Short mmCIF file of C-alpha atoms in Angstrom, two decimals:
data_model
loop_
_atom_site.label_atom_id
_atom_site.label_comp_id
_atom_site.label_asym_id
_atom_site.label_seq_id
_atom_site.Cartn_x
_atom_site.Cartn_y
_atom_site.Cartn_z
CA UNK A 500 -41.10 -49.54 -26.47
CA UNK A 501 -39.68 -51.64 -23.98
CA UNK A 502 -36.34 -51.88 -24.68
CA UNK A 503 -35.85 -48.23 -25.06
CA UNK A 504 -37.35 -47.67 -21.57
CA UNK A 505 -35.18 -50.68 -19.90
CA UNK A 506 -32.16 -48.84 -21.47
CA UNK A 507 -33.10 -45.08 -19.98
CA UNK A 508 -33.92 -46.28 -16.40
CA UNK A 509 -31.22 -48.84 -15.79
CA UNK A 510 -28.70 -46.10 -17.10
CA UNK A 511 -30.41 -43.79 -14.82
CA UNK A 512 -30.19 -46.34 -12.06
CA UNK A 513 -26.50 -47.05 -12.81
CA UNK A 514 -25.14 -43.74 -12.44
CA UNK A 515 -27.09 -42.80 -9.59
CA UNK A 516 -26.31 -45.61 -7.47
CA UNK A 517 -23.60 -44.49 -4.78
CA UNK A 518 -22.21 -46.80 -2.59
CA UNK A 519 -23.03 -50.37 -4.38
CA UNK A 520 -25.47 -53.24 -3.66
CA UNK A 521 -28.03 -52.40 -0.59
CA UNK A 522 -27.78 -48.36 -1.42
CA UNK A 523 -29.17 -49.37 -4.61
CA UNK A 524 -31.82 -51.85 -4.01
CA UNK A 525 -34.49 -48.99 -3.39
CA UNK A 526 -33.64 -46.82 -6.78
CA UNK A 527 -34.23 -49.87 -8.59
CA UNK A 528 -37.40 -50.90 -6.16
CA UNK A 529 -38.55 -47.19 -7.04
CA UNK A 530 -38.01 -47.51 -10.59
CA UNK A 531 -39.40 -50.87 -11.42
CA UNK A 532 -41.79 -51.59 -8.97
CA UNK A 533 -43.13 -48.02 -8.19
CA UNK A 534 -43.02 -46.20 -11.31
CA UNK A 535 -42.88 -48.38 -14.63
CA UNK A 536 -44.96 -51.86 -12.83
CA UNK A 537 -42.94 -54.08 -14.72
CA UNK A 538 -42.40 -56.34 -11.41
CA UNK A 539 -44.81 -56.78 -8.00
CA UNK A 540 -43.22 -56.15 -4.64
CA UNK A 541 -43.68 -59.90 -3.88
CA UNK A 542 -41.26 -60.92 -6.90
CA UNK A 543 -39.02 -57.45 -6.09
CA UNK A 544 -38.36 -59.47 -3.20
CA UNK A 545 -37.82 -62.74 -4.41
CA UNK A 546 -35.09 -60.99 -6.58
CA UNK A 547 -33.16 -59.52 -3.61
CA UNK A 548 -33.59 -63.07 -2.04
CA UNK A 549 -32.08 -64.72 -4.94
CA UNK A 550 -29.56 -61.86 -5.58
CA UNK A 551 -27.89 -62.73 -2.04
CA UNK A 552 -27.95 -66.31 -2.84
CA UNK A 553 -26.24 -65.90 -6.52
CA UNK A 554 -22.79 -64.57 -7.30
CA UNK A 555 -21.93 -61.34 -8.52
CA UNK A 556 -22.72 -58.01 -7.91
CA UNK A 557 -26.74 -57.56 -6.71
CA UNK A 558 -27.28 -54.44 -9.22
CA UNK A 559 -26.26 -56.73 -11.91
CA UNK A 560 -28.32 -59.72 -10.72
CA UNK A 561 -31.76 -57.44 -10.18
CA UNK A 562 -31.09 -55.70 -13.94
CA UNK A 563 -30.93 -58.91 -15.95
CA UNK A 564 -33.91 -60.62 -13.81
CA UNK A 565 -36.01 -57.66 -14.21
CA UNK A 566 -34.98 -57.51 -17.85
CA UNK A 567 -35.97 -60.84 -18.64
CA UNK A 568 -39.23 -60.70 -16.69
CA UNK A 569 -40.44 -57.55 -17.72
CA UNK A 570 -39.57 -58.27 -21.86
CA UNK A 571 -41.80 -61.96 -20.71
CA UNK A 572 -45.02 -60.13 -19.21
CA UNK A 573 -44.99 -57.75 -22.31
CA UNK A 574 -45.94 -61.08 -24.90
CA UNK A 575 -42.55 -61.46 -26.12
CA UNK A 576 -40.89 -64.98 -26.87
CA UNK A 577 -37.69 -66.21 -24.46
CA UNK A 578 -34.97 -64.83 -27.16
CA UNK A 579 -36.31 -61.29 -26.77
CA UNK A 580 -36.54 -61.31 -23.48
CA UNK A 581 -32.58 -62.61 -23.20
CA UNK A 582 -32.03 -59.53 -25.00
CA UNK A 583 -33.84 -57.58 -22.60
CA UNK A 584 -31.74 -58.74 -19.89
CA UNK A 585 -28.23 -58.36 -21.70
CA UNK A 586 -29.55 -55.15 -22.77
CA UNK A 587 -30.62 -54.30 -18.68
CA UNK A 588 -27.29 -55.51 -17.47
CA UNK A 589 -25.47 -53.43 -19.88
CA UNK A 590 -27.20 -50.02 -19.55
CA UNK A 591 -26.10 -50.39 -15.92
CA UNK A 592 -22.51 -50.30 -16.52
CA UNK A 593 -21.56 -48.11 -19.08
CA UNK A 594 -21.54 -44.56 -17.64
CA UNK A 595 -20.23 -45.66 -14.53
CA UNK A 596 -17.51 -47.39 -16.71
CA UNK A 597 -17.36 -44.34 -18.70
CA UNK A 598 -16.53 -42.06 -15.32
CA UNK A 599 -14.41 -44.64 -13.89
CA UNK A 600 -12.50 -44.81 -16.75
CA UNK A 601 -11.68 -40.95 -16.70
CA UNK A 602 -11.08 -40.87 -13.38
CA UNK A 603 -8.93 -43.65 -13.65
CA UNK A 604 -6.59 -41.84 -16.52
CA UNK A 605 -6.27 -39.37 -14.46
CA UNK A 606 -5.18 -41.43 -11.92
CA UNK A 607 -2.73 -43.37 -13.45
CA UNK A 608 -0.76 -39.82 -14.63
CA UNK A 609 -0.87 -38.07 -11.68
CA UNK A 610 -1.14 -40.73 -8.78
CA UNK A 611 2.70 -40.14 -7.63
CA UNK A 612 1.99 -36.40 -7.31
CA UNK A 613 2.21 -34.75 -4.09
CA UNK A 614 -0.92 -33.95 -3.56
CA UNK A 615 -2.89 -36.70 -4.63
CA UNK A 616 -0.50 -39.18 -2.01
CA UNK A 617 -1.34 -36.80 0.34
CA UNK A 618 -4.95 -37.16 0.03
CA UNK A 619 -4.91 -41.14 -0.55
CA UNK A 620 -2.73 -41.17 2.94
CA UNK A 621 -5.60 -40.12 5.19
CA UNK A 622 -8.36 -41.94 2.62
CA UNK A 623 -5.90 -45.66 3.24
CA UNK A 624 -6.89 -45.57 7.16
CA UNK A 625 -10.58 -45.14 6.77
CA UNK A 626 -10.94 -47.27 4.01
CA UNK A 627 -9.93 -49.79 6.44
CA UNK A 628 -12.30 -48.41 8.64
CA UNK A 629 -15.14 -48.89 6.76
CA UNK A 630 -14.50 -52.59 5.77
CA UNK A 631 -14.57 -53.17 9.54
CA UNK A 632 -17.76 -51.61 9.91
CA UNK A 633 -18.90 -53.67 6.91
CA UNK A 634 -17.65 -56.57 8.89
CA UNK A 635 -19.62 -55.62 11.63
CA UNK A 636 -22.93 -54.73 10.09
CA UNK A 637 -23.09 -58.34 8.44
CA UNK A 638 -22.66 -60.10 11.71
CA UNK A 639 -26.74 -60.13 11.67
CA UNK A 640 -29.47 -62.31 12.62
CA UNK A 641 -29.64 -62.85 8.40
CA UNK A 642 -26.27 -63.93 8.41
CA UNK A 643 -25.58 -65.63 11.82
CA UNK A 644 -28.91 -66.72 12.75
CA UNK A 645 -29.72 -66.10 16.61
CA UNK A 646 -29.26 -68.13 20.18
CA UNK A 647 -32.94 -67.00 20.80
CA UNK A 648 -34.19 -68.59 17.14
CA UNK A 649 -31.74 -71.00 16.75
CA UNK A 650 -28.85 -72.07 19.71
CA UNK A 651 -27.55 -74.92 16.99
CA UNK A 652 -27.59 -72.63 14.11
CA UNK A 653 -26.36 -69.91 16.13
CA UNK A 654 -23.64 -72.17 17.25
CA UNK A 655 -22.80 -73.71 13.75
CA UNK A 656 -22.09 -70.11 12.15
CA UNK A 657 -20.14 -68.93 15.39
CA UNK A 658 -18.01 -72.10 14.34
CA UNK A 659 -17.72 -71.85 10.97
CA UNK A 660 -16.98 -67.75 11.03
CA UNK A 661 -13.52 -68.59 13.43
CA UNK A 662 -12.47 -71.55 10.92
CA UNK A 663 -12.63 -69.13 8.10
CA UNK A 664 -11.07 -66.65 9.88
CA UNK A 665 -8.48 -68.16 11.23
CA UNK A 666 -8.23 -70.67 8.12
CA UNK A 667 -7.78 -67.04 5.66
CA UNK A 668 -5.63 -65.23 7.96
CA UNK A 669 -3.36 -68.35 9.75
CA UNK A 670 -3.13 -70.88 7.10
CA UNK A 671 -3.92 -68.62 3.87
CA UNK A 672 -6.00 -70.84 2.28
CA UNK A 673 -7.76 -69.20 -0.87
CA UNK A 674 -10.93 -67.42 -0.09
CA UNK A 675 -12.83 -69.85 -2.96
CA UNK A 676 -11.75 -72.89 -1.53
CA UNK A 677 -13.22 -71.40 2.02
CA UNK A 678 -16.84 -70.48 0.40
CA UNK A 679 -16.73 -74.22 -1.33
CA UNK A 680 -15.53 -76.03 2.37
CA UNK A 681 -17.99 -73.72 4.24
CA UNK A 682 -20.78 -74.53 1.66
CA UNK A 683 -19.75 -78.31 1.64
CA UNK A 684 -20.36 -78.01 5.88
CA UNK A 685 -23.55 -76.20 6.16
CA UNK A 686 -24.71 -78.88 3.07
CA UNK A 687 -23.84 -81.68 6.20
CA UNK A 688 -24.41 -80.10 8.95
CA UNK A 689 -28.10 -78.99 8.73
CA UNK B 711 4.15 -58.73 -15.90
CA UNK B 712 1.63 -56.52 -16.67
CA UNK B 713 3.35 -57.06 -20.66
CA UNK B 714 2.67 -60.77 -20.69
CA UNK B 715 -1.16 -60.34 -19.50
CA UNK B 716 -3.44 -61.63 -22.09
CA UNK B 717 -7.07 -60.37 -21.92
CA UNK B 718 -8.03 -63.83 -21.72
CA UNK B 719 -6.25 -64.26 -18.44
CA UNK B 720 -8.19 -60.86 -17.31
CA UNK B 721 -10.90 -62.38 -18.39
CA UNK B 722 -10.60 -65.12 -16.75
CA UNK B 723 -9.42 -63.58 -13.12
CA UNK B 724 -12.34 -61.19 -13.19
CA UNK B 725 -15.07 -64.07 -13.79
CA UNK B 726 -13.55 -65.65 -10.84
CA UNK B 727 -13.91 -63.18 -8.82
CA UNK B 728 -17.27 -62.26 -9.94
CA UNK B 729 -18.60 -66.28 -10.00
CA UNK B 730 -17.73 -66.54 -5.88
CA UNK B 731 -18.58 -63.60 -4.40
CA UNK B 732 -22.08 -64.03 -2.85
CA UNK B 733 -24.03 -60.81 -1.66
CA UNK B 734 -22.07 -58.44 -3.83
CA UNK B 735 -20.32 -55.57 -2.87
CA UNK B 736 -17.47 -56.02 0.18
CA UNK B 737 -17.56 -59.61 -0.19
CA UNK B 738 -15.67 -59.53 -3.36
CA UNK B 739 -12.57 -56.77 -1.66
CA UNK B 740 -10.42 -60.19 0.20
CA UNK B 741 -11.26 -62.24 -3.32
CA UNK B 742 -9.81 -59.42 -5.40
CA UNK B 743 -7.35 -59.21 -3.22
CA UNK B 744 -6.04 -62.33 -3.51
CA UNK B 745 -6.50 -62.85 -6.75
CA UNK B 746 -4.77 -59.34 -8.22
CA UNK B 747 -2.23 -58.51 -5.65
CA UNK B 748 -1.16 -61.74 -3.67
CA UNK B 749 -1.36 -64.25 -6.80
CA UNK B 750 -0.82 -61.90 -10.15
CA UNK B 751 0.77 -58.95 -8.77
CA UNK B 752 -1.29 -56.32 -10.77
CA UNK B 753 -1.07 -53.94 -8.04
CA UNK B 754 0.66 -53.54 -4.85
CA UNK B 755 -1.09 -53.63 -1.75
CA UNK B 756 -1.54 -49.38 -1.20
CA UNK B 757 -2.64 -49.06 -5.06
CA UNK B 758 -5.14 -51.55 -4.12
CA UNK B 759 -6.40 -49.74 -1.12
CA UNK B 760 -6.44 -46.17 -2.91
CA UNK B 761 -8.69 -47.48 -5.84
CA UNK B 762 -10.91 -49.34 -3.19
CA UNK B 763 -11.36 -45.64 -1.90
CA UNK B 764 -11.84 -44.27 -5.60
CA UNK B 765 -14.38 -47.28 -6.74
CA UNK B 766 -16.37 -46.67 -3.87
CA UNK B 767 -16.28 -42.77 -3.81
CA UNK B 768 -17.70 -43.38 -7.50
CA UNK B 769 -20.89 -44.05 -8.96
CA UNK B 770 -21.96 -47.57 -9.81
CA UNK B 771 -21.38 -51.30 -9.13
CA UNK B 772 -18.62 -51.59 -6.79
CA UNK B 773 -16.32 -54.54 -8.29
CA UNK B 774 -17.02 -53.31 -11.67
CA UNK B 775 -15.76 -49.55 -10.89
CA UNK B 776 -12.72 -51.84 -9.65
CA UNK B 777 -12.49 -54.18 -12.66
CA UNK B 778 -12.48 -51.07 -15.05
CA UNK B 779 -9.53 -49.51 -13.71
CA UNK B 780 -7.99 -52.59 -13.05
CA UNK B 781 -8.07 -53.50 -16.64
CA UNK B 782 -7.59 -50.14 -17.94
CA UNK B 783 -4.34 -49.83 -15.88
CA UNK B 784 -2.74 -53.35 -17.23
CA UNK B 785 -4.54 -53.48 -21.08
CA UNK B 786 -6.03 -49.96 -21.83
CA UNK B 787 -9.44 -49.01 -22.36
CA UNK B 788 -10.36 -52.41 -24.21
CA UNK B 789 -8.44 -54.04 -20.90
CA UNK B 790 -11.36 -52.22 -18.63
CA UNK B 791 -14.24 -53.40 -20.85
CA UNK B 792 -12.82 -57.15 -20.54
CA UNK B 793 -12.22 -56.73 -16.97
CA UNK B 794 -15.60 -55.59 -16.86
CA UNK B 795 -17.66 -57.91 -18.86
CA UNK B 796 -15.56 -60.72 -16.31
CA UNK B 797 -17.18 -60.07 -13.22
CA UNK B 798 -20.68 -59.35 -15.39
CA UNK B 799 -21.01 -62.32 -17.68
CA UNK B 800 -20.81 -64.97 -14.94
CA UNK B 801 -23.91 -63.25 -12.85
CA UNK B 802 -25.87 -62.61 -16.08
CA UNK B 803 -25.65 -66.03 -17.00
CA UNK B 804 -26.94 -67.61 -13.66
CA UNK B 805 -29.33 -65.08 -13.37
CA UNK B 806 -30.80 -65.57 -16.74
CA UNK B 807 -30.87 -69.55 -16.25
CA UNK B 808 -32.83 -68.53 -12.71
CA UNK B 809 -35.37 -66.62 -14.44
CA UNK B 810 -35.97 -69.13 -17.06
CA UNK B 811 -36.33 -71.83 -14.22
CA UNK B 812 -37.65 -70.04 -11.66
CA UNK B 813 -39.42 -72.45 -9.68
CA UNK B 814 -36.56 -75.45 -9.54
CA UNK B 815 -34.24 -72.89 -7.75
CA UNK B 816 -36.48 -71.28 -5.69
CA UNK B 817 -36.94 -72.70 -1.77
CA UNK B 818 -34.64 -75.52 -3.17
CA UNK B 819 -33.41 -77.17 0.45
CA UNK B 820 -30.01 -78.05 -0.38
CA UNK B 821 -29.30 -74.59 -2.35
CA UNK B 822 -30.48 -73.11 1.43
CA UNK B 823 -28.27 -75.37 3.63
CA UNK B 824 -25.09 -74.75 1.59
CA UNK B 825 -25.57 -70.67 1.58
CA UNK B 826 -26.41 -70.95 5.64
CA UNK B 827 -22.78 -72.23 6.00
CA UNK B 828 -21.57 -69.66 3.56
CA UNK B 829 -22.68 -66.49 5.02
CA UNK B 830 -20.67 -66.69 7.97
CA UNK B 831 -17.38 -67.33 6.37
CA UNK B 832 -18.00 -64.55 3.91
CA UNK B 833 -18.44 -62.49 6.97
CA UNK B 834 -14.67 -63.70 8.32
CA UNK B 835 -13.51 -63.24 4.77
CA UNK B 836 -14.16 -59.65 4.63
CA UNK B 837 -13.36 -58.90 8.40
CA UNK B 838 -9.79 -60.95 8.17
CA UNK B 839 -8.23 -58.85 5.68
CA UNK B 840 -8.83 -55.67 7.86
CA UNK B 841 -5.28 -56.35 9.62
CA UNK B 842 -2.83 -57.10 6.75
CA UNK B 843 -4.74 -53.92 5.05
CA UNK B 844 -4.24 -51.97 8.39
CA UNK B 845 -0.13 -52.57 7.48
CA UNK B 846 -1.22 -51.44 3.97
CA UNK B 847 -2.82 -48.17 5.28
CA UNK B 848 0.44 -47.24 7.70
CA UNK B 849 -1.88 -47.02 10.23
CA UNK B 850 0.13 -45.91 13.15
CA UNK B 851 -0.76 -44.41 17.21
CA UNK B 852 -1.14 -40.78 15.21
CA UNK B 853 -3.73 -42.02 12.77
CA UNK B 854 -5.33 -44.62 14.43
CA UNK B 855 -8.08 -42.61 15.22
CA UNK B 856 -9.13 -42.16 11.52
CA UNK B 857 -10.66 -45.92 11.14
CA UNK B 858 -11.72 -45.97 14.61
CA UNK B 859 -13.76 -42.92 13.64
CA UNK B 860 -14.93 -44.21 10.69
CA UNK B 861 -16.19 -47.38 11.68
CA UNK B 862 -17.93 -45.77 14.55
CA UNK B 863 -19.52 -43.35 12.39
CA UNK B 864 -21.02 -46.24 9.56
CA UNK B 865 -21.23 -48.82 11.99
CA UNK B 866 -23.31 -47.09 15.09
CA UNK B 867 -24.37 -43.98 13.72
CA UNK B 868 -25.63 -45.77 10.02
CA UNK B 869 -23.46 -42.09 8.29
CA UNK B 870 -23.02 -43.55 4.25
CA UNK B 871 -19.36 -44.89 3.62
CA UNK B 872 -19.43 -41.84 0.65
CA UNK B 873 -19.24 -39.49 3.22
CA UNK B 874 -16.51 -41.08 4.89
CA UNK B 875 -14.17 -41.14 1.62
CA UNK B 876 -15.21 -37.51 0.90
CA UNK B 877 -14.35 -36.04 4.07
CA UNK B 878 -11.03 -37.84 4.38
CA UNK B 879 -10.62 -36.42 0.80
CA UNK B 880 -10.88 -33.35 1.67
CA UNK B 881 -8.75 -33.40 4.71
CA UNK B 882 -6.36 -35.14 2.68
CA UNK B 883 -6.37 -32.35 0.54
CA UNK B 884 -6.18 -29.47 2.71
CA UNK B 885 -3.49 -31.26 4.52
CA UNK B 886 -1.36 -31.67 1.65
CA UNK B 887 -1.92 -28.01 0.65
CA UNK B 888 -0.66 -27.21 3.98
CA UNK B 889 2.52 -29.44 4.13
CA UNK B 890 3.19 -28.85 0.48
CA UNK B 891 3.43 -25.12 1.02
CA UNK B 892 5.54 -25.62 4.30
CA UNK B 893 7.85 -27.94 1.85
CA UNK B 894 8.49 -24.87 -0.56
CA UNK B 895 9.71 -22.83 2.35
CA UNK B 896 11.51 -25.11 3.77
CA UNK B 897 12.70 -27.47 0.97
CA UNK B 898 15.23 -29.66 2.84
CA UNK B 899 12.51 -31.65 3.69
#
């Protein structure tokens, strides 16, 4: 049965994931590619691909896809397989929600306490810590292109990066407006 | 505040955030931001940092570890699951419409040129924030060596950002087992 199935392993996949989006990618390329063949590696990648060009969070994105497709290649009509990808989507979420939820109870009672500030005071610095290194590790060839590929392309992003960086942290202009100006120039530019 | 929020404006906040933010997980932290603590004031900015820590320290999706307790902290337990189903419903949808028309999105040319000007800025819009947060974090000469460290450590040495929060956990811990035993002796303080 299917849906039973798409319901165990995206649970599975949801609260096993630590760390969000890329950490992920390979449970989910174990689990649907390697072990249950519901997608080929080919269209595993065209999922990623499209995950990074779509909004919202990528586990989300490769759970409804893969519910959908997978519902599809077993003979069922397009209703069932919409199912199958609400269904997907949802299995994801709930224990984590579930946890997150406790954890966040407890939070709310005893986040004045002395001991949890004193923990959140060293966790504050290297939470800012690791968004820099985020920072950092996106500054790719993916991202950025490269002088050696492409010296225009290479040029355009150096560009655009410093506008929205100065533009967000200068002039404070809303983050969506910078993704729809920055989208609007690569649209002309190239 | 947090009395007049309807879960329609939740609602509504979440999907925004979830609708822009391309590439998923740090890409949606300066949206969030901006959206829950500069604009609605849901949080302050050092509530916002400690349940960045806790949502990534935690199992599953990122922004919707963040959503949940966002919600759950203004609106309750049904507050979470709208919070939630905001950042979800947008990405389901778009996804579902790409599956159904695969092909017409696929290698589309224009779809390409607008997400080649993206990337960049969403790189700038998660690496400006670091310096207002940096305020945030009371990050001072004595400290400073904590993100410094950290960044090193995921950035050139590829360690997982879970360790990171776990060890500064713990040392958070320990230290606050130390100081709060050195406050009972000496309670003036």
């Amino acid at each position: 049965m299917i849906f039973l199935k798409l319901f165990i392993v995206f649970s599975k996949i949801g609260i096993f994931n630590f760390g969000g989006g890329y950490a992920m990618l390979s449970l989910i390329q174990n689990e649907v590619v390697e072990k249950n063949h519901w997608l080929t590696n080919a269209e595993f990648t065209d999922i990623v691909a499209i995950s990074q060009t779509t909004p919202g969070p990528i586990g989300i994105n490769c759970a409804t896809y893969t519910g959908y497709t997978s519902v599809i290649n077993e003979g069922y009509p397009v209703w069932a397989a919409i199912l199958g990808a609400v269904l997907a989507s949802l299995s994801i979420l709930w224990l984590p929600f579930i946890l997150m939820l406790t954890i966040s109870k407890f939070l709310l009672k005893h986040h004045q306490s002395y001991i949890v500030q004193s923990i959140f005071r060293v966790m504050r610095p290297a939470i800012v810590g690791l968004i820099a290194a985020a920072a950092l590790l996106l500054m790719s060839k993916e991202n950025f292109s490269s002088w050696d590929e492409s010296p225009f392309a290479f040029i355009v992003s150096v560009l655009l990066f410093c506008f929205a960086f100065v533009g967000t942290r200068l002039y404070k202009i809303h983050p969506i407006l910078m993704i729809i100006l920055c989208g609007i120039a690569g649209l002309l530019i190239y | 505040m947090t009395e007049q929020t309807t879960y329609l404006e939740l609602f509504t906040i979440f999907s925004k955030v979830g609708l822009f933010t391309l590439g998923g997980g740090y890409a949606m932290v300066p949206l969030m931001e901006k959206e829950v603590v500069t604009d609605k004031q849901w949080l302050n900015h050092e509530e916002f940092l400690d349940i960045l820590a806790v949502a990534q320290a935690t199992p599953g999706l990122f922004a919707l570890n963040m959503a949940s307790h966002i919600g759950n902290k203004l609106k309750g337990v049904r507050g979470g699951i709208v919070a939630s189903m905001g950042v979800a419903v947008p990405s389901i949808v778009i996804i579902l419409l790409i599956a159904m028309f695969f092909h017409a999105f696929k290698g589309n040319i224009y779809i390409e040129k607008i997400f080649r000007g993206v990337r960049p800025a969403v790189v700038a819009l998660i690496a400006a924030p670091c310096f207002s947060m940096a305020k945030s974090a009371r990050i001072n000469r004595r400290n400073l060596w904590i993100p410094i460290v950290a960044c090193l450590l995921i950035a050139a040495f590829g360690v997982s950002p879970i360790w990171i929060i776990l060890a500064a956990g713990v040392g958070g811990f320990i230290y606050g087992r130390i100081t709060s035993h050195h406050n009972e002796e000496h309670p003036i303080r």
